[in-house]
Amino acid sequence: MYLCLMDYFKQLTDLLKIEQTEDRRLYRELAETASINERRAAGLAWYPIAIRDTEMSRGDYLTVEVERTTNQDLPHQLRFGASAALFSNHDPQNDRVEGTIAFQGGQRLKITLSTDELPEWARNGKLGIDLLFDDNSYNEMFSALRQANALVEKPDGKLIRILTGQEKPAFDESSRSSSNGSYPDLSNITGANTPGLRADEASPKLNPSQQHAIERILQATDLAIVHGPPGTGKTTTLVQAIKALSQRDRQPILVTAPSNTAVDLLSEKLSEQGLNVVRIGNPVRVSEKLQELTLDEKMSAHPSTKEIKKLKKKAAEFRDMAHKYKRNFGKAERDQRKALFDEARNIQKEIERTEQFILDDILAKAQVVTATLVGANHYTIRNLSFQTAVIDEAGQALEPASWIPVLKARQLVLAGDHCQLPPTVKSEEAARAGLNKTLMEKNVLLHPEAVVLLEEQYRMHETIMGYSSGIFYEHRLKAHPSVATHALFQGDSPLAFIDTAGCGFEEKPEGAGLSNPEEAAFLIKHATRLITELRTHYTASDFPSIAIISPYRNQVQVLRELLEHSPELKDLTHRISINTIDSFQGQERDIVYIGMTRSNSDNKIGFLSDIRRMNVAMTRARKKLVVIGDSVTLSRLPFYAGFISFAEERNAWQSAWEFME
């Protein structure tokens, strides 16, 4: 089924090179031709900024702390570990020095520059931070593929051989979770954090499939896979499995995910379970609780840090004395300046030795180390190995990035849902050739014996769940009794497909995108009608949450403008979210509207042919799902034809003509 191992990693490397080239081209197209205002609006720059502090860091590099002084509400992509440049807008092409973002939180960030002192132009104002193309992530991925290829035939390469289909994973089937006391008693683990459940609705125990998943993880000597469809409590299950592994093995566990947001969630949940968590990198969700888990914060709180502060102050004094010398001076002054800098460097080396002691002490006491996939090779943990590595959201993890944590462990736990959104691949060529296939997706097929499907979901009405369960999960999903029949009000239907065929709602090309203004207007009108009815059942404080979703960004913009100009909905805009499907992954709402947008005489559906994306959209709803689209256009794909039939069989099909005035 798969290539020989040498070809396997060569092909992955070749595909990653194609992706890197396309990614760099797209970045250059956006960043290098855009003005500072355009880069700032695109989230690629902070400007203007003010320097708040400087300090020396490892290797005699200067770390500069800066603050964003205006445009603080603009979203941005500047993150811990990203390559960036400090620049002066007086001469942005020449007055710039590159570095790496060492911290980002709120309106401040620290950037470690590839220099030991600030350039003269940094004193003249008009400063900014530019995000650079992220070669570091690609370098880490290429390195991981080289290492995997070199290790595959060696004794330490067993996990690599299993993940590439050369060997089978092994399980200690005789082990039971509570029979001999070697594992924690899973019967006492509660499901109180299960998504979609209030505390008073929560099942007091993990359900059977969740318990089975944890047992399989504990039995696995190499590989276990938790397949968690929407709303099935995957995070809860994973957290309890990690807790059980920690109690059993008494060794640190490496826990990773593709996104900082997913890492933050796991870090917080694991800490709430009483585990000593060290978060490598800085959280996206800036909260005091998460900050306390970061390596930086733990190092700051370490008793030996007082000594470092004294040493840093002393080193700064020597550097300040050295900088007082003018540039035109004689040999004696040069020697004195050099001696002062040498003394500062000697102190810096002592600082680094103390920092290493603190770092080693913190990591030795950690029960869980959390990081992004690329962050798993951060210099602070680069040389560490683990008994177990966990990759959450593995259905969205680019395979070359997944190899980074894999190489640091003997046992691997993959958790996610390969039937939802795949990883983002910018090169269509690389995606077609297989780069959009994840390590999880491949191993679900290779090793079904390692897979446990979580079968009970706690989010959706059973009718909303039904079609997705049949198409993607072999009809194995069932709704927990607390959600199986919940509705907006008694007698309300949980599902509706509103058919716009024949209404003349034609799609309109707009640049590289698409919109359908008539469909958008109809959707807002239908939602307004539903909301008017709901006002008789709810007050403003307990009004149901609503998502309006479209696969197309242009249509999202049209819908937002219509909502903005809808006086009947003005008081409820805080309860209504409008965005693309991708933006709602991992979220849920009481009511979900999906505007399909596509309607044309050629019956082309393009982007909609990715049915995994539609699986995400359809499974965001708790109590009501309304899909609006042209059945003639959509039915060219069996998936949509099947959904329309599913709706008809449940009396959930309606013609848009029924709502025309």
XYZ file of C-alpha atoms in Angstrom:
661
model
C 0.000 0.000 0.000
C 2.852 2.381 0.835
C 6.259 2.982 -0.687
C 9.444 1.449 0.660
C 10.701 3.502 3.556
C 13.483 5.308 1.719
C 10.989 6.412 -0.937
C 8.371 7.159 1.734
C 10.429 9.867 3.416
C 11.899 11.114 0.141
C 8.403 11.637 -1.244
C 7.303 13.473 1.903
C 10.408 15.661 1.685
C 9.748 16.444 -1.990
C 6.118 17.355 -1.256
C 7.187 19.571 1.639
C 9.631 21.396 -0.673
C 6.774 22.078 -3.104
C 4.652 23.373 -0.225
C 7.483 25.572 1.062
C 8.001 27.104 -2.377
C 4.299 27.906 -2.761
C 4.025 29.185 0.801
C 7.019 31.472 0.267
C 5.579 32.733 -3.031
C 2.239 33.591 -1.423
C 3.972 35.285 1.492
C 6.205 37.328 -0.795
C 3.206 38.310 -2.894
C 1.418 39.642 0.171
C 4.224 40.970 2.346
C 6.889 42.307 0.012
C 4.568 44.288 -2.236
C 2.325 45.655 0.508
C 2.646 48.964 2.351
C 3.149 49.028 6.112
C -0.564 49.832 6.566
C -1.529 46.842 4.401
C 0.876 44.526 6.235
C -0.491 45.734 9.545
C -4.085 45.163 8.399
C -3.140 41.648 7.216
C -1.726 40.827 10.656
C 1.872 40.644 9.410
C 3.245 43.680 11.238
C 3.066 45.790 14.378
C 3.529 49.497 13.710
C 4.275 51.763 15.457
C 5.929 50.164 18.470
C 7.931 51.475 21.421
C 10.925 49.769 23.019
C 10.226 49.142 26.711
C 13.256 47.091 27.800
C 16.373 45.275 26.602
C 18.411 42.410 28.060
C 21.094 40.008 26.942
C 20.069 36.402 26.297
C 21.847 33.164 25.364
C 24.743 33.418 22.936
C 25.274 37.154 23.498
C 22.097 37.990 21.601
C 20.028 41.009 22.546
C 16.370 40.517 23.539
C 14.206 43.603 23.081
C 10.786 44.029 24.662
C 8.434 46.189 22.610
C 4.857 47.400 22.969
C 2.270 47.992 20.245
C 1.158 51.575 20.915
C -1.722 51.983 18.415
C -4.099 49.777 16.382
C -4.225 47.445 19.370
C -7.533 45.898 18.310
C -6.161 44.535 15.021
C -5.686 40.737 14.946
C -2.173 39.583 14.108
C -0.083 36.485 13.372
C 2.969 37.361 15.482
C 3.559 34.353 17.719
C 6.199 32.825 19.953
C 8.940 31.170 17.885
C 8.142 33.045 14.669
C 10.869 34.764 12.668
C 10.494 38.545 12.681
C 12.446 41.747 12.111
C 12.760 45.008 14.006
C 12.740 47.836 11.443
C 12.722 51.607 11.146
C 10.197 53.101 8.749
C 12.690 55.890 7.976
C 14.500 53.359 5.739
C 12.708 49.988 6.105
C 14.778 48.193 3.447
C 18.136 48.898 5.090
C 17.328 49.730 8.712
C 16.225 46.298 9.924
C 17.618 43.474 12.000
C 16.147 39.978 12.069
C 15.419 37.772 15.044
C 12.961 35.381 16.694
C 9.911 36.199 18.807
C 10.708 34.916 22.307
C 7.434 36.000 23.919
C 4.103 37.463 22.836
C 1.280 38.384 25.175
C -1.298 41.161 24.966
C 0.231 44.246 23.358
C 3.833 43.302 24.170
C 6.369 40.956 22.668
C 10.029 40.146 23.114
C 12.220 39.626 20.070
C 15.705 38.100 20.338
C 17.793 39.843 17.687
C 20.831 38.452 15.885
C 23.016 41.210 17.345
C 24.481 42.091 20.749
C 23.458 45.768 20.783
C 20.725 47.982 19.391
C 21.602 49.692 16.100
C 21.842 53.491 16.100
C 18.718 53.897 13.949
C 16.613 52.260 16.687
C 16.893 55.521 18.653
C 15.193 57.581 15.933
C 11.591 56.350 16.320
C 9.129 55.095 13.678
C 9.894 51.488 14.685
C 7.908 48.373 13.835
C 8.012 44.577 13.862
C 7.612 42.651 10.594
C 6.691 38.971 10.547
C 9.095 37.087 8.268
C 8.536 33.933 6.282
C 8.654 31.002 8.686
C 11.661 29.013 7.462
C 12.224 27.683 10.987
C 9.120 25.461 10.919
C 10.130 24.033 7.541
C 13.688 23.448 8.731
C 12.402 21.527 11.766
C 10.124 19.412 9.556
C 12.885 18.634 7.047
C 15.199 17.714 9.912
C 12.587 15.371 11.415
C 12.101 13.588 8.081
C 15.873 13.116 7.730
C 16.105 11.723 11.268
C 13.168 9.369 10.747
C 14.731 8.054 7.559
C 18.082 7.508 9.300
C 16.516 5.699 12.281
C 14.010 3.496 10.510
C 16.180 0.381 10.185
C 17.714 0.693 13.659
C 16.408 -0.889 16.885
C 15.176 2.540 18.023
C 13.113 2.824 14.842
C 10.301 0.431 15.784
C 7.662 3.161 16.172
C 8.676 4.608 12.799
C 8.258 1.196 11.169
C 4.827 0.797 12.751
C 3.672 4.236 11.607
C 4.799 3.505 8.043
C 3.092 0.111 7.916
C 6.179 -2.125 8.128
C 5.266 -3.609 11.531
C 2.128 -4.032 13.631
C 1.554 -2.312 16.977
C 1.492 -4.481 20.105
C -0.904 -4.453 23.077
C -0.794 -5.964 26.544
C -4.294 -7.443 26.313
C -4.052 -9.050 29.767
C -3.920 -5.657 31.467
C -7.157 -4.425 33.020
C -7.815 -0.965 34.330
C -8.875 -2.041 37.796
C -8.231 -5.759 38.200
C -4.739 -5.748 39.673
C -4.244 -2.160 40.757
C -1.533 -1.494 38.164
C -3.735 1.053 36.396
C -6.061 3.675 37.900
C -9.676 2.656 38.428
C -11.387 4.304 35.448
C -14.821 3.763 36.926
C -14.255 6.750 39.207
C -13.259 9.161 36.450
C -16.075 11.621 35.865
C -17.220 13.034 32.568
C -17.989 16.443 34.013
C -15.960 18.282 31.375
C -17.657 16.601 28.443
C -18.347 19.239 25.728
C -21.929 20.414 25.487
C -22.887 19.367 29.036
C -23.652 21.664 31.925
C -22.435 20.412 35.288
C -25.962 19.288 36.220
C -26.331 17.387 32.930
C -22.974 15.620 33.051
C -22.804 11.878 33.262
C -21.134 10.979 36.584
C -18.788 8.554 34.807
C -16.990 8.189 31.516
C -19.124 6.332 29.006
C -18.063 2.839 27.841
C -16.327 3.975 24.636
C -14.363 6.642 26.536
C -13.281 4.052 29.102
C -12.356 1.654 26.297
C -10.208 4.352 24.651
C -8.277 4.930 27.884
C -7.807 1.204 28.422
C -6.505 0.839 24.860
C -4.006 3.641 25.451
C -2.824 1.977 28.658
C -2.534 -1.413 26.925
C -0.607 -0.046 23.930
C 3.135 -0.542 23.870
C 3.577 1.469 20.660
C 0.487 3.107 19.176
C -3.076 3.968 20.189
C -5.551 6.088 18.229
C -8.582 7.870 19.681
C -11.081 8.748 16.938
C -13.271 11.485 18.392
C -16.206 12.652 16.237
C -17.825 16.027 17.046
C -19.162 16.368 20.576
C -17.929 12.992 21.836
C -15.708 14.326 24.638
C -12.356 13.656 23.003
C -10.557 16.266 25.114
C -12.034 14.894 28.342
C -11.017 11.353 27.352
C -7.514 12.412 26.371
C -6.956 14.376 29.577
C -8.018 11.406 31.705
C -5.811 9.060 29.648
C -2.792 11.334 30.165
C -3.542 11.483 33.878
C -3.734 7.660 33.996
C -0.449 7.308 32.077
C 1.242 9.761 34.437
C 0.039 7.852 37.495
C 1.211 4.555 36.025
C 4.550 5.434 34.463
C 5.723 8.243 36.758
C 7.468 9.816 33.766
C 6.924 13.128 31.954
C 4.552 12.943 28.983
C 4.948 15.110 25.864
C 1.568 16.511 24.786
C 1.345 18.338 21.464
C -1.136 19.716 18.912
C -0.847 21.589 15.596
C -2.230 24.875 16.960
C -1.398 26.996 19.986
C -5.106 27.201 20.809
C -5.406 23.403 21.111
C -2.227 23.265 23.225
C -3.630 25.967 25.516
C -6.868 24.041 26.050
C -5.045 20.813 26.924
C -2.575 22.622 29.193
C -5.399 24.208 31.146
C -7.458 20.995 31.432
C -4.450 18.927 32.513
C -3.488 21.498 35.135
C -7.053 21.444 36.478
C -6.576 17.702 37.044
C -3.705 18.485 39.418
C -0.876 17.604 37.015
C 2.339 19.642 36.977
C 2.226 21.088 33.445
C 5.031 23.016 31.737
C 3.862 24.910 28.646
C 6.701 25.423 26.140
C 6.034 28.623 24.244
C 3.546 31.328 25.130
C -0.208 30.834 25.165
C -2.431 32.532 22.622
C -5.207 32.794 25.188
C -3.672 35.285 27.581
C -4.896 34.395 31.064
C -3.172 34.354 34.421
C -3.845 30.625 34.802
C -2.140 29.789 31.500
C 0.744 32.189 32.055
C 1.542 30.389 35.322
C 2.099 27.173 33.343
C 4.651 28.618 30.932
C 8.306 27.784 31.224
C 9.166 31.508 31.393
C 6.817 32.067 34.329
C 8.035 28.973 36.191
C 11.639 30.082 35.704
C 10.768 33.562 37.006
C 9.222 32.027 40.126
C 12.196 29.699 40.794
C 14.213 30.552 43.933
C 17.504 30.724 41.980
C 16.147 33.471 39.723
C 17.081 36.104 42.324
C 20.737 35.320 41.636
C 20.157 35.745 37.889
C 18.614 39.193 38.440
C 21.678 40.302 40.375
C 24.013 38.995 37.675
C 21.998 40.653 34.884
C 22.136 43.974 36.684
C 25.902 43.624 37.049
C 26.361 42.694 33.359
C 24.217 45.650 32.291
C 26.404 47.996 34.329
C 29.562 46.754 32.559
C 27.919 47.139 29.140
C 26.697 50.646 29.977
C 30.214 51.617 31.017
C 31.579 50.200 27.758
C 29.023 52.118 25.682
C 30.087 55.417 27.229
C 33.312 55.336 25.237
C 33.141 57.407 22.043
C 33.719 55.807 18.685
C 36.954 57.758 18.042
C 39.338 56.747 20.796
C 42.845 55.368 21.236
C 44.253 51.945 22.047
C 43.914 52.287 25.839
C 40.246 53.186 25.548
C 39.667 50.323 23.093
C 41.323 47.875 25.505
C 39.250 49.168 28.391
C 36.050 48.927 26.331
C 36.966 45.355 25.308
C 37.706 44.394 28.933
C 34.322 45.713 30.044
C 32.515 43.775 27.294
C 34.525 40.626 28.138
C 33.494 40.919 31.785
C 29.854 41.360 30.747
C 30.130 38.232 28.583
C 31.666 36.225 31.423
C 28.766 37.210 33.659
C 26.373 36.287 30.847
C 27.894 32.790 30.741
C 27.311 32.465 34.485
C 23.693 33.571 33.908
C 23.294 30.882 31.252
C 24.681 28.180 33.567
C 22.232 29.211 36.279
C 19.367 29.336 33.804
C 20.237 25.831 32.637
C 20.163 24.597 36.237
C 16.712 26.159 36.754
C 15.464 24.740 33.447
C 16.692 21.232 34.273
C 15.093 21.422 37.710
C 11.697 22.522 36.345
C 11.603 19.899 33.596
C 12.717 17.139 35.977
C 9.660 17.860 38.144
C 7.190 18.208 35.243
C 4.553 15.525 34.755
C 3.405 16.915 31.413
C 5.273 19.039 28.858
C 2.989 20.745 26.313
C 3.972 22.375 23.016
C 2.959 22.748 19.391
C 4.314 20.139 16.984
C 7.205 22.371 15.917
C 7.606 23.646 19.493
C 8.343 20.063 20.560
C 11.872 20.690 19.293
C 12.343 23.979 21.137
C 15.931 24.330 22.356
C 14.822 23.864 25.985
C 13.565 20.319 25.305
C 15.411 19.505 22.077
C 17.500 16.775 23.683
C 14.797 15.290 25.904
C 13.113 11.957 25.169
C 9.794 10.705 26.539
C 8.122 7.379 27.109
C 4.886 8.710 25.583
C 4.044 11.475 23.127
C 0.478 12.598 22.452
C -0.683 14.425 19.332
C -4.133 15.969 19.712
C -6.061 17.281 16.685
C -3.983 14.754 14.736
C -6.551 14.818 11.928
C -5.382 18.366 11.165
C -1.654 17.842 11.708
C 0.626 18.090 8.679
C 2.496 14.773 8.573
C 6.069 16.154 8.398
C 5.326 18.244 11.518
C 3.926 15.179 13.321
C 7.284 13.413 13.016
C 8.891 16.032 15.309
C 7.221 14.765 18.524
C 7.122 11.151 17.251
C 10.929 10.995 17.223
C 11.079 11.966 20.898
C 9.008 9.013 22.205
C 8.669 5.247 22.318
C 4.875 5.244 22.486
C 2.468 7.459 20.525
C -1.149 8.433 21.110
C -2.955 10.054 18.177
C -6.286 11.756 18.890
C -8.576 13.607 16.530
C -11.023 13.132 13.686
C -9.731 12.655 10.145
C -13.350 13.009 8.946
C -13.284 16.724 9.778
C -11.054 19.461 8.341
C -7.732 18.260 6.902
C -4.488 20.195 7.453
C -4.041 23.438 5.561
C -1.909 22.823 2.469
C -1.288 25.894 0.318
C 0.051 24.066 -2.728
C -2.685 22.296 -4.714
C 0.006 20.168 -6.351
C 1.340 18.974 -2.989
C -2.174 18.368 -1.656
C -3.154 16.273 -4.692
C 0.031 14.228 -4.319
C -0.818 13.357 -0.713
C 0.522 16.057 1.626
C -3.033 16.625 2.895
C -3.091 13.028 4.190
C -2.223 12.952 7.872
C -0.300 10.389 9.877
C -3.549 9.673 11.729
C -5.571 9.098 8.558
C -2.936 6.697 7.220
C -2.680 4.748 10.474
C -6.435 4.406 10.961
C -6.330 2.395 7.716
C -3.050 0.624 8.478
C -3.813 -0.359 12.076
C -7.564 -0.548 12.790
C -6.763 -2.632 15.875
C -5.203 0.492 17.439
C -8.305 2.649 16.883
C -11.106 3.299 19.366
C -14.077 5.325 18.127
C -15.808 7.464 20.738
C -19.432 6.561 20.056
C -21.551 8.773 22.316
C -21.928 12.458 21.536
C -23.092 15.148 23.945
C -23.839 18.040 21.576
C -26.498 17.401 18.946
C -30.105 16.377 18.646
C -30.105 12.842 17.230
C -31.656 14.028 13.934
C -28.904 16.608 13.378
C -26.340 13.896 14.107
C -27.967 11.245 11.932
C -26.669 11.979 8.436
C -23.101 12.629 9.559
C -23.121 9.437 11.646
C -24.172 7.359 8.645
C -21.766 8.848 6.101
C -18.643 9.292 8.228
C -18.984 7.006 11.260
C -20.760 3.856 9.999
C -23.942 4.729 11.959
C -22.040 4.054 15.185
C -22.637 7.443 16.829
C -25.439 7.736 19.342
C -26.722 10.783 21.150
C -26.541 10.933 24.936
C -30.069 11.019 26.431
C -29.471 14.574 27.691
C -29.192 15.887 24.105
C -30.926 13.264 21.940
C -34.265 15.096 21.826
C -33.470 18.574 23.128
C -35.137 21.315 21.102
C -35.488 25.080 21.012
C -39.100 24.690 22.136
C -41.684 21.926 22.169
C -42.707 20.928 18.670
C -39.809 22.644 16.876
C -38.089 20.669 14.132
C -34.316 20.231 14.654
C -33.523 20.041 10.921
C -34.494 21.987 7.821
C -33.243 21.991 4.245
C -34.599 25.056 2.439
C -34.422 24.445 -1.318
C -33.775 27.553 -3.432
C -33.950 25.705 -6.789
C -35.876 27.766 -9.323
C -35.770 30.952 -7.234
C -33.163 32.650 -9.409
C -30.649 32.998 -6.585
C -27.598 32.856 -8.849
C -24.015 32.872 -7.567
C -21.788 35.786 -8.621
C -18.007 35.562 -9.167
C -16.106 38.260 -7.257
C -12.384 38.223 -7.949
C -11.140 34.828 -6.807
C -14.263 34.245 -4.695
C -18.015 33.809 -4.936
C -21.095 35.330 -3.385
C -24.860 34.916 -3.707
C -26.566 38.118 -2.497
C -30.131 36.851 -3.026
C -29.474 33.685 -1.033
C -27.831 35.755 1.706
C -30.828 38.100 1.888
C -33.184 35.103 2.065
C -31.119 33.501 4.842
C -31.188 36.666 6.986
C -34.934 36.984 6.355
C -35.535 33.354 7.388
C -33.360 33.769 10.499
C -35.247 36.951 11.423
C -38.523 35.062 11.164
C -37.218 32.264 13.418
C -35.807 34.756 15.923
C -39.154 36.564 16.098
C -40.790 33.251 17.016
C -38.082 32.502 19.591
C -38.664 35.839 21.348
C -41.891 34.366 22.734
C -39.903 31.557 24.388
C -36.687 33.324 25.522
C -35.497 36.567 27.069
C -32.479 38.500 25.804
C -30.317 37.061 28.614
C -30.968 33.391 27.791
C -31.504 33.708 24.033
C -30.074 30.778 21.996
C -26.675 31.271 20.343
C -26.682 31.376 16.529
C -23.994 30.661 13.925
C -24.397 31.681 10.296
C -21.874 29.806 8.185
C -20.820 29.957 4.561
C -17.979 28.108 2.822
C -17.099 31.350 0.969
C -15.433 34.426 2.490
C -17.147 36.819 0.081
C -20.539 35.461 1.105
C -19.583 35.852 4.766
C -18.924 39.538 4.113
C -22.297 39.954 2.387
C -24.055 38.249 5.324
C -22.259 40.450 7.864
C -23.310 43.605 6.039
C -26.929 42.418 5.900
C -26.916 41.640 9.629
C -25.429 45.045 10.372
C -28.348 46.682 8.553
C -31.106 44.526 10.083
C -32.878 46.658 12.728
C -34.967 43.674 13.924
C -31.775 41.833 14.974
C -29.808 44.763 16.401
C -30.346 43.774 20.034
C -29.149 40.207 19.404
C -25.989 40.728 17.336
C -23.930 39.624 20.381
C -25.636 36.208 20.105
C -25.045 35.839 16.340
C -21.695 34.826 14.805
C -21.056 34.865 11.046
C -17.954 33.229 9.608
C -16.477 30.548 7.347
C -16.680 26.843 8.151
C -13.000 26.651 9.068
C -13.443 29.330 11.729
C -16.108 27.291 13.526
C -14.127 24.045 13.845
C -14.243 22.985 17.492
C -17.123 25.349 18.303
C -20.855 24.791 18.769
C -24.046 26.873 18.780
C -27.711 26.245 19.598
C -28.758 27.152 16.053
C -26.663 26.876 12.893
C -27.540 28.271 9.470
C -25.444 27.113 6.515
C -25.751 29.107 3.298
C -24.361 26.917 0.516
C -23.897 29.855 -1.930
C -23.407 27.740 -5.079
C -26.200 27.966 -7.664
C -25.386 27.819 -11.362
C -26.633 26.306 -14.619
C -23.426 24.241 -14.983
C -24.062 22.453 -11.666
C -20.530 23.235 -10.487
C -19.893 23.048 -6.741
C -16.067 23.380 -6.555
C -15.065 23.984 -2.952
C -18.195 22.207 -1.647
C -16.911 18.868 -2.939
C -14.753 18.635 0.208
C -17.381 16.803 2.237
C -15.209 16.718 5.358
C -15.620 20.493 5.510
C -19.390 20.046 5.382
C -19.180 17.474 8.168
C -17.692 20.211 10.341
C -20.392 22.713 9.369
C -23.324 20.359 9.931
C -22.124 19.188 13.340
C -21.797 22.617 14.976
C -25.531 22.742 15.840
C -26.969 21.631 19.161
C -30.721 22.090 18.693
C -31.425 23.273 15.151
C -29.652 23.012 11.788
C -30.930 24.975 8.787
C -29.235 24.382 5.415
C -30.135 26.697 2.540
C -29.108 25.737 -0.990
C -30.009 24.911 -4.573
C -30.841 21.187 -4.764
C -30.265 21.064 -8.535
C -26.693 22.350 -8.229
C -25.884 20.446 -5.039
C -27.300 17.078 -6.118
C -24.558 16.504 -8.678
C -22.550 15.158 -5.722
C -23.983 12.026 -4.069
C -23.195 13.398 -0.592
C -25.634 16.299 -1.016
C -28.206 14.253 -2.896
C -28.136 11.851 0.056
C -28.524 14.681 2.572
C -31.518 16.119 0.714
C -33.131 12.651 0.697
C -32.352 12.342 4.420
C -34.162 15.649 5.021
C -37.138 14.619 2.854
C -37.544 11.347 4.761
C -37.832 13.354 7.996
C -40.239 15.961 6.596
C -37.444 18.513 6.873
C -37.380 19.578 3.187
C -39.048 22.860 2.286
C -39.063 24.990 -0.831
C -37.879 28.565 -0.471
C -41.060 29.508 -2.348
C -43.022 28.732 0.815
C -41.387 31.729 2.480
C -41.788 34.172 -0.398
C -44.166 37.061 0.155
